[in-house]
CSV table of N, CA and C and ligand atoms in Angstrom, one decimal:
chain,number,residue,atom,x,y,z
A,6,UNK,N,-7.5,6.3,7.3
A,6,UNK,CA,-8.7,5.6,6.8
A,6,UNK,C,-9.4,4.6,7.5
A,7,UNK,N,-10.4,4.9,8.5
A,7,UNK,CA,-10.6,3.9,9.5
A,7,UNK,C,-11.3,2.6,9.0
A,8,UNK,N,-11.8,2.7,7.8
A,8,UNK,CA,-12.7,1.3,7.0
A,8,UNK,C,-11.5,0.7,6.3
A,9,UNK,N,-10.1,1.0,6.0
A,9,UNK,CA,-9.2,0.5,5.3
A,9,UNK,C,-8.1,-0.4,6.2
A,10,UNK,N,-8.4,-1.6,5.6
A,10,UNK,CA,-7.7,-3.0,5.8
A,10,UNK,C,-6.2,-2.9,6.4
A,11,UNK,N,-5.2,-2.2,5.4
A,11,UNK,CA,-4.0,-1.7,5.5
A,11,UNK,C,-3.9,-0.5,6.3
A,12,UNK,N,-4.5,0.2,6.6
A,12,UNK,CA,-4.7,1.4,7.9
A,12,UNK,C,-4.9,0.7,9.3
A,13,UNK,N,-5.7,-0.2,8.9
A,13,UNK,CA,-5.9,-0.7,10.4
A,13,UNK,C,-5.1,-1.7,10.6
A,14,UNK,N,-4.2,-2.7,9.9
A,14,UNK,CA,-2.8,-3.2,10.0
A,14,UNK,C,-2.0,-2.3,10.6
A,15,UNK,N,-1.7,-1.4,10.3
A,15,UNK,CA,-0.9,-0.1,10.9
A,15,UNK,C,-0.9,0.2,11.6
A,16,UNK,N,-2.1,0.1,11.9
A,16,UNK,CA,-2.4,1.0,13.2
A,16,UNK,C,-2.8,0.1,14.8
A,17,UNK,N,-2.1,-1.5,14.0
A,17,UNK,CA,-2.2,-2.6,15.1
A,17,UNK,C,-3.8,-3.2,15.7
A,18,UNK,N,-4.8,-2.7,14.8
A,18,UNK,CA,-6.0,-2.8,15.4
A,18,UNK,C,-6.1,-4.3,14.5
A,19,UNK,N,-5.6,-4.6,13.6
A,19,UNK,CA,-5.6,-5.9,13.0
A,19,UNK,C,-4.3,-6.6,13.3
A,20,UNK,N,-4.4,-7.8,13.9
A,20,UNK,CA,-2.8,-8.7,14.0
A,20,UNK,C,-2.5,-8.9,12.5
A,21,UNK,N,-0.6,-8.7,12.5
A,21,UNK,CA,-0.3,-9.2,11.4
A,21,UNK,C,1.5,-9.2,11.6
A,22,UNK,N,1.9,-10.3,11.0
A,22,UNK,CA,3.5,-10.3,11.1
A,22,UNK,C,4.3,-9.3,10.5
A,23,UNK,N,4.6,-8.5,11.4
A,23,UNK,CA,5.8,-7.7,10.6
A,23,UNK,C,6.9,-7.8,10.6
A,24,UNK,N,7.2,-7.2,9.3
A,24,UNK,CA,9.0,-7.8,9.0
A,24,UNK,C,9.8,-6.3,8.9
A,25,UNK,N,9.2,-5.4,9.0
A,25,UNK,CA,9.5,-4.0,8.7
A,25,UNK,C,9.4,-2.9,8.9
A,26,UNK,N,9.6,-1.6,9.8
A,26,UNK,CA,9.1,-0.4,10.1
A,26,UNK,C,10.1,0.4,9.7
A,27,UNK,N,9.6,1.4,9.0
A,27,UNK,CA,10.6,2.9,9.0
A,27,UNK,C,9.3,4.1,9.4
A,28,UNK,N,9.9,5.3,9.5
A,28,UNK,CA,8.7,6.1,9.5
A,28,UNK,C,7.5,6.5,8.3
A,29,UNK,N,8.0,6.3,7.0
A,29,UNK,CA,6.8,6.3,6.1
A,29,UNK,C,6.3,4.7,5.4
A,30,UNK,N,7.2,3.9,5.8
A,30,UNK,CA,6.9,2.4,5.8
A,30,UNK,C,6.4,1.3,6.7
A,31,UNK,N,5.5,0.4,5.8
A,31,UNK,CA,5.3,-0.8,6.8
A,31,UNK,C,5.3,-2.1,6.2
A,32,UNK,N,5.9,-2.8,6.4
A,32,UNK,CA,6.0,-4.3,5.9
A,32,UNK,C,5.6,-5.5,6.9
A,33,UNK,N,4.8,-6.8,6.1
A,33,UNK,CA,3.9,-7.6,6.8
A,33,UNK,C,3.9,-8.5,5.8
A,34,UNK,N,3.9,-9.7,6.3
A,34,UNK,CA,3.7,-11.1,5.5
A,34,UNK,C,2.1,-11.1,5.5
A,35,UNK,N,2.2,-11.6,3.8
A,35,UNK,CA,0.8,-11.6,3.3
A,35,UNK,C,0.3,-13.0,3.8
A,36,UNK,N,-1.2,-12.8,4.4
A,36,UNK,CA,-1.8,-13.8,5.3
A,36,UNK,C,-2.4,-15.1,4.1
A,37,UNK,N,-1.8,-14.7,2.4
A,37,UNK,CA,-2.4,-16.0,1.8
A,37,UNK,C,-0.8,-16.1,0.9
A,38,UNK,N,0.1,-16.9,1.2
A,38,UNK,CA,1.3,-16.4,0.5
A,38,UNK,C,1.3,-17.1,-0.7
A,39,UNK,N,1.9,-16.7,-1.8
A,39,UNK,CA,2.1,-17.2,-3.1
A,39,UNK,C,3.3,-17.4,-3.3
A,40,UNK,N,4.3,-17.4,-2.3
A,40,UNK,CA,5.6,-18.0,-2.4
A,40,UNK,C,6.3,-18.1,-1.0
A,41,UNK,N,7.7,-18.9,-1.2
A,41,UNK,CA,8.2,-19.2,0.3
A,41,UNK,C,7.9,-17.7,1.2
A,42,UNK,N,8.7,-16.6,0.3
A,42,UNK,CA,8.6,-15.1,1.0
A,42,UNK,C,7.4,-14.6,0.2
A,43,UNK,N,6.5,-14.0,0.8
A,43,UNK,CA,5.4,-13.3,0.3
A,43,UNK,C,5.1,-11.9,1.3
A,44,UNK,N,5.6,-10.9,1.4
A,44,UNK,CA,5.9,-9.8,2.1
A,44,UNK,C,4.8,-8.6,1.2
A,45,UNK,N,4.2,-8.0,2.2
A,45,UNK,CA,3.4,-6.4,1.8
A,45,UNK,C,4.0,-5.5,1.8
A,46,UNK,N,4.4,-4.4,1.1
A,46,UNK,CA,5.1,-3.3,2.2
A,46,UNK,C,4.2,-2.3,1.4
A,47,UNK,N,3.9,-1.3,2.2
A,47,UNK,CA,2.7,-0.5,2.2
A,47,UNK,C,3.2,0.8,2.7
A,48,UNK,N,3.1,1.9,2.4
A,48,UNK,CA,2.9,3.4,2.8
A,48,UNK,C,2.0,3.6,3.9
A,49,UNK,N,2.6,4.4,5.2
A,49,UNK,CA,2.0,4.7,6.4
A,49,UNK,C,0.8,5.4,6.0
A,50,UNK,N,1.0,6.6,5.0
A,50,UNK,CA,0.2,7.2,4.5
A,50,UNK,C,-1.1,6.6,3.5
A,51,UNK,N,-2.4,6.5,3.7
A,51,UNK,CA,-3.4,6.1,2.9
A,51,UNK,C,-3.3,6.7,1.6
A,52,UNK,N,-2.8,5.9,0.5
A,52,UNK,CA,-3.2,6.1,-1.0
A,52,UNK,C,-3.8,4.7,-1.6
A,53,UNK,N,-4.6,5.2,-2.6
A,53,UNK,CA,-5.8,4.2,-3.4
A,53,UNK,C,-4.4,3.1,-3.9
A,54,UNK,N,-3.6,3.6,-4.2
A,54,UNK,CA,-2.8,2.9,-5.3
A,54,UNK,C,-0.9,3.4,-5.2
A,55,UNK,N,-0.1,3.1,-6.0
A,55,UNK,CA,0.9,3.5,-5.8
A,55,UNK,C,1.3,4.4,-6.9
A,56,UNK,N,0.1,4.7,-7.9
A,56,UNK,CA,0.2,5.6,-8.7
A,56,UNK,C,0.1,7.1,-8.1
A,57,UNK,N,-1.4,7.0,-7.0
A,57,UNK,CA,-1.6,8.0,-6.5
A,57,UNK,C,-0.6,8.6,-5.6
A,58,UNK,N,-0.2,7.6,-4.5
A,58,UNK,CA,1.0,7.6,-3.6
A,58,UNK,C,2.0,8.8,-4.5
A,59,UNK,N,2.4,8.1,-5.5
A,59,UNK,CA,3.4,9.1,-6.2
A,59,UNK,C,2.9,10.9,-6.6
A,60,UNK,N,1.5,10.6,-6.6
A,60,UNK,CA,1.1,12.3,-6.7
A,60,UNK,C,1.2,13.1,-5.2
A,61,UNK,N,0.7,11.9,-4.2
A,61,UNK,CA,0.9,12.7,-3.1
A,61,UNK,C,1.7,12.6,-2.1
A,62,UNK,N,2.9,11.8,-2.3
A,62,UNK,CA,3.7,11.6,-1.4
A,62,UNK,C,4.8,11.1,-1.9
A,63,UNK,N,5.7,11.8,-3.0
A,63,UNK,CA,6.4,10.7,-4.2
A,63,UNK,C,7.5,10.2,-3.3
A,64,UNK,N,7.9,11.1,-2.2
A,64,UNK,CA,9.4,10.4,-1.7
A,64,UNK,C,9.1,8.9,-1.1
A,65,UNK,N,7.8,8.5,-0.9
A,65,UNK,CA,7.4,7.1,-0.4
A,65,UNK,C,7.6,6.2,-0.8
A,66,UNK,N,7.8,6.7,-2.5
A,66,UNK,CA,7.4,5.2,-3.5
A,66,UNK,C,9.1,4.7,-3.5
A,67,UNK,N,10.1,5.6,-3.4
A,67,UNK,CA,11.3,4.9,-3.4
A,67,UNK,C,11.6,4.2,-2.1
A,68,UNK,N,11.2,4.8,-1.4
A,68,UNK,CA,11.2,3.9,0.4
A,68,UNK,C,10.6,2.4,0.4
A,69,UNK,N,9.3,2.7,-0.4
A,69,UNK,CA,8.8,1.2,-0.3
A,69,UNK,C,9.7,0.4,-1.2
A,70,UNK,N,10.3,0.6,-2.4
A,70,UNK,CA,11.0,-0.4,-3.0
A,70,UNK,C,12.4,-0.6,-2.1
A,71,UNK,N,13.0,0.6,-1.4
A,71,UNK,CA,14.3,0.3,-0.7
A,71,UNK,C,13.6,-0.6,0.4
A,72,UNK,N,12.7,-0.9,1.2
A,72,UNK,CA,12.2,-1.5,2.3
A,72,UNK,C,12.1,-3.1,1.8
A,73,UNK,N,11.5,-2.9,0.3
A,73,UNK,CA,11.4,-4.3,-0.3
A,73,UNK,C,12.5,-5.0,-0.8
A,74,UNK,N,13.7,-4.4,-0.9
A,74,UNK,CA,15.1,-4.9,-1.3
A,74,UNK,C,15.5,-5.2,0.2
A,75,UNK,N,15.2,-4.5,1.2
A,75,UNK,CA,15.9,-5.3,2.6
A,75,UNK,C,15.1,-6.4,3.1
A,76,UNK,N,14.0,-6.6,2.9
A,76,UNK,CA,13.2,-7.5,3.3
A,76,UNK,C,13.9,-8.9,2.8
A,77,UNK,N,13.6,-8.7,1.1
A,77,UNK,CA,14.0,-10.1,0.6
A,77,UNK,C,15.6,-10.3,0.8
A,78,UNK,N,16.6,-9.5,0.8
A,78,UNK,CA,18.0,-9.5,0.8
A,78,UNK,C,18.1,-10.1,2.4
A,79,UNK,N,17.5,-9.7,3.3
A,79,UNK,CA,17.7,-10.0,4.8
A,79,UNK,C,16.9,-11.4,4.9
A,80,UNK,N,16.3,-11.6,4.1
A,80,UNK,CA,15.8,-13.1,4.1
A,80,UNK,C,16.6,-14.2,3.0
A,81,UNK,N,17.5,-13.7,2.8
A,81,UNK,CA,18.5,-14.5,1.8
A,81,UNK,C,18.2,-14.7,0.8
A,82,UNK,N,17.2,-13.5,0.0
A,82,UNK,CA,16.9,-13.5,-1.6
A,82,UNK,C,17.5,-12.7,-2.2
A,83,UNK,N,18.4,-13.2,-3.1
A,83,UNK,CA,18.6,-11.7,-4.1
A,83,UNK,C,18.1,-11.9,-5.4
A,84,UNK,N,17.4,-12.7,-5.4
A,84,UNK,CA,16.4,-12.9,-6.5
A,84,UNK,C,15.0,-12.8,-6.1
A,85,UNK,N,14.4,-11.7,-6.5
A,85,UNK,CA,12.7,-11.4,-5.9
A,85,UNK,C,11.8,-10.8,-6.7
A,86,UNK,N,10.7,-10.9,-6.7
A,86,UNK,CA,9.6,-10.0,-7.8
A,86,UNK,C,8.7,-9.3,-6.8
A,87,UNK,N,8.9,-7.6,-7.8
A,87,UNK,CA,8.1,-6.8,-6.8
A,87,UNK,C,6.3,-6.8,-7.9
A,88,UNK,N,5.5,-6.8,-7.5
A,88,UNK,CA,4.1,-6.8,-7.8
A,88,UNK,C,3.8,-6.0,-7.4
A,89,UNK,N,2.6,-4.8,-8.5
A,89,UNK,CA,1.9,-4.2,-8.1
A,89,UNK,C,0.5,-4.1,-8.6
A,90,UNK,N,-0.4,-4.4,-8.4
A,90,UNK,CA,-1.7,-4.6,-9.0
A,90,UNK,C,-2.3,-3.2,-9.0
A,91,UNK,N,-2.8,-3.0,-9.9
A,91,UNK,CA,-3.6,-1.3,-10.0
A,91,UNK,C,-4.9,-1.5,-10.4
A,92,UNK,N,-6.2,-1.3,-9.9
A,92,UNK,CA,-7.3,-1.9,-10.4
A,92,UNK,C,-7.9,-3.2,-10.5
A,93,UNK,N,-9.2,-3.2,-10.4
A,93,UNK,CA,-9.8,-4.5,-10.1
A,93,UNK,C,-9.0,-5.8,-11.3
A,94,UNK,N,-9.4,-5.2,-12.9
A,94,UNK,CA,-8.9,-6.3,-13.8
A,94,UNK,C,-7.8,-6.6,-13.7
A,95,UNK,N,-6.4,-5.9,-13.0
A,95,UNK,CA,-5.4,-5.8,-12.8
A,95,UNK,C,-5.4,-7.0,-11.4
A,96,UNK,N,-6.2,-7.1,-10.8
A,96,UNK,CA,-6.2,-8.2,-9.5
A,96,UNK,C,-5.8,-7.1,-8.3
A,97,UNK,N,-6.2,-5.9,-8.2
A,97,UNK,CA,-6.1,-5.1,-6.8
A,97,UNK,C,-7.6,-5.3,-6.1
A,98,UNK,N,-6.9,-6.0,-4.8
A,98,UNK,CA,-8.2,-6.0,-3.8
A,98,UNK,C,-8.4,-5.0,-2.9
A,99,UNK,N,-7.2,-4.7,-2.5
A,99,UNK,CA,-7.2,-3.9,-1.3
A,99,UNK,C,-6.8,-2.5,-1.7
A,100,UNK,N,-7.6,-1.8,-1.4
A,100,UNK,CA,-7.5,-0.3,-2.1
A,100,UNK,C,-6.2,0.4,-1.2
A,101,UNK,N,-5.1,0.4,-0.5
A,101,UNK,CA,-4.4,0.8,-0.3
A,101,UNK,C,-3.3,0.3,-0.8
A,102,UNK,N,-2.5,1.3,-1.2
A,102,UNK,CA,-0.8,0.8,-2.0
A,102,UNK,C,-0.1,0.1,-1.1
A,103,UNK,N,0.2,-0.8,-2.3
A,103,UNK,CA,1.3,-1.9,-1.4
A,103,UNK,C,2.0,-2.5,-2.7
A,104,UNK,N,3.5,-2.7,-2.4
A,104,UNK,CA,4.1,-3.8,-3.2
A,104,UNK,C,3.9,-5.3,-2.6
A,105,UNK,N,3.9,-6.1,-3.4
A,105,UNK,CA,4.1,-7.5,-2.9
A,105,UNK,C,5.5,-7.8,-3.6
A,106,UNK,N,6.3,-8.4,-2.4
A,106,UNK,CA,7.6,-8.7,-2.4
A,106,UNK,C,7.5,-10.7,-2.4
A,107,UNK,N,7.8,-11.1,-3.5
A,107,UNK,CA,7.5,-12.5,-3.7
A,107,UNK,C,9.2,-13.1,-3.9
A,108,UNK,N,9.7,-14.2,-3.4
A,108,UNK,CA,10.6,-14.6,-3.7
A,108,UNK,C,11.1,-16.3,-3.1
A,109,UNK,N,11.6,-17.2,-3.3
A,109,UNK,CA,11.7,-18.5,-2.8
A,109,UNK,C,11.5,-19.3,-3.6
A,110,UNK,N,11.3,-19.1,-4.6
A,110,UNK,CA,10.6,-20.2,-5.8
A,110,UNK,C,10.8,-19.5,-6.9
A,111,UNK,N,10.9,-20.4,-8.1
A,111,UNK,CA,10.9,-20.0,-9.5
A,111,UNK,C,9.9,-19.3,-10.0
A,112,UNK,N,9.8,-18.1,-10.5
A,112,UNK,CA,8.5,-17.6,-10.9
A,112,UNK,C,8.3,-17.3,-12.2
A,113,UNK,N,7.4,-17.8,-12.9
A,113,UNK,CA,6.8,-17.5,-14.2
A,113,UNK,C,6.7,-16.1,-14.7
A,114,UNK,N,7.1,-16.5,-16.0
A,114,UNK,CA,6.8,-15.0,-17.0
A,114,UNK,C,6.4,-15.4,-17.9
A,115,UNK,N,5.3,-15.0,-18.8
A,115,UNK,CA,4.6,-14.2,-18.3
A,115,UNK,C,3.5,-14.4,-17.3
A,116,UNK,N,2.9,-13.3,-16.2
A,116,UNK,CA,2.4,-13.4,-15.4
A,116,UNK,C,0.7,-13.8,-16.1
A,117,UNK,N,0.0,-14.5,-14.9
A,117,UNK,CA,-1.7,-15.0,-15.4
A,117,UNK,C,-2.4,-13.6,-15.2
B,1,LIG,P1,-4.2,-7.0,-3.8
B,1,LIG,O1,-4.9,-8.2,-4.6
B,1,LIG,O2,-4.9,-6.0,-3.7
B,1,LIG,O3,-3.0,-6.8,-5.0
B,1,LIG,O4,-3.2,-7.8,-2.7
B,1,LIG,C1,-3.9,-7.9,-1.3
B,1,LIG,C2,-3.4,-8.8,-0.7
B,1,LIG,O5,-3.7,-8.7,0.7
B,1,LIG,C3,-3.6,-10.3,-1.2
B,1,LIG,O6,-2.1,-10.8,-1.6
B,1,LIG,C4,-4.2,-10.7,0.1
B,1,LIG,O7,-3.6,-12.0,0.4
B,1,LIG,C5,-4.1,-10.0,1.4
B,1,LIG,N1,-4.5,-9.8,2.6
B,1,LIG,C6,-5.8,-9.6,2.4
B,1,LIG,N2,-6.1,-9.6,3.5
B,1,LIG,C7,-5.1,-9.5,4.6
B,1,LIG,C8,-5.0,-9.5,6.1
B,1,LIG,O8,-5.9,-9.5,7.0
B,1,LIG,N3,-4.0,-9.8,6.4
B,1,LIG,C9,-2.8,-9.9,5.7
B,1,LIG,N4,-2.0,-10.3,6.3
B,1,LIG,N5,-2.8,-10.3,4.1
B,1,LIG,C10,-4.1,-9.6,3.7
B,2,LIG,ZN1,-5.4,2.7,4.3
């Protein structure tokens, strides 16, 4: 998707600090971190959100979770939060599926 921000990051057309890559997943630091560790794990395949990804490429959903766990544990965090915002009211601003991996500070519940 040429106009998609995360597709452009995956293609290397927009710089990002990449922390993990597999054949189907790509992970890079969020430009506006909300915790000491804040990484976005995205599929290489464009899908608008994780639910859509589950329809079009279901095997990649657990791969995103696996990479998220790897990123957190390799950074020394066995406690971390995965966030998936879906839709504008839930806070989704980029329409390419992504998991937020947040770790390194105490995280409140319920979320805002
Ligand atoms: P959402 O709000 O859709 O759940 O998450 C989108 C995330 O993408 C936000 O946390 C935002 O900070 C991050 N983001 C937006 N633009 C860029 C960018 O150009 N580079 C990186 N690395 N992250 C971005
Ligand atoms: Zn995309």
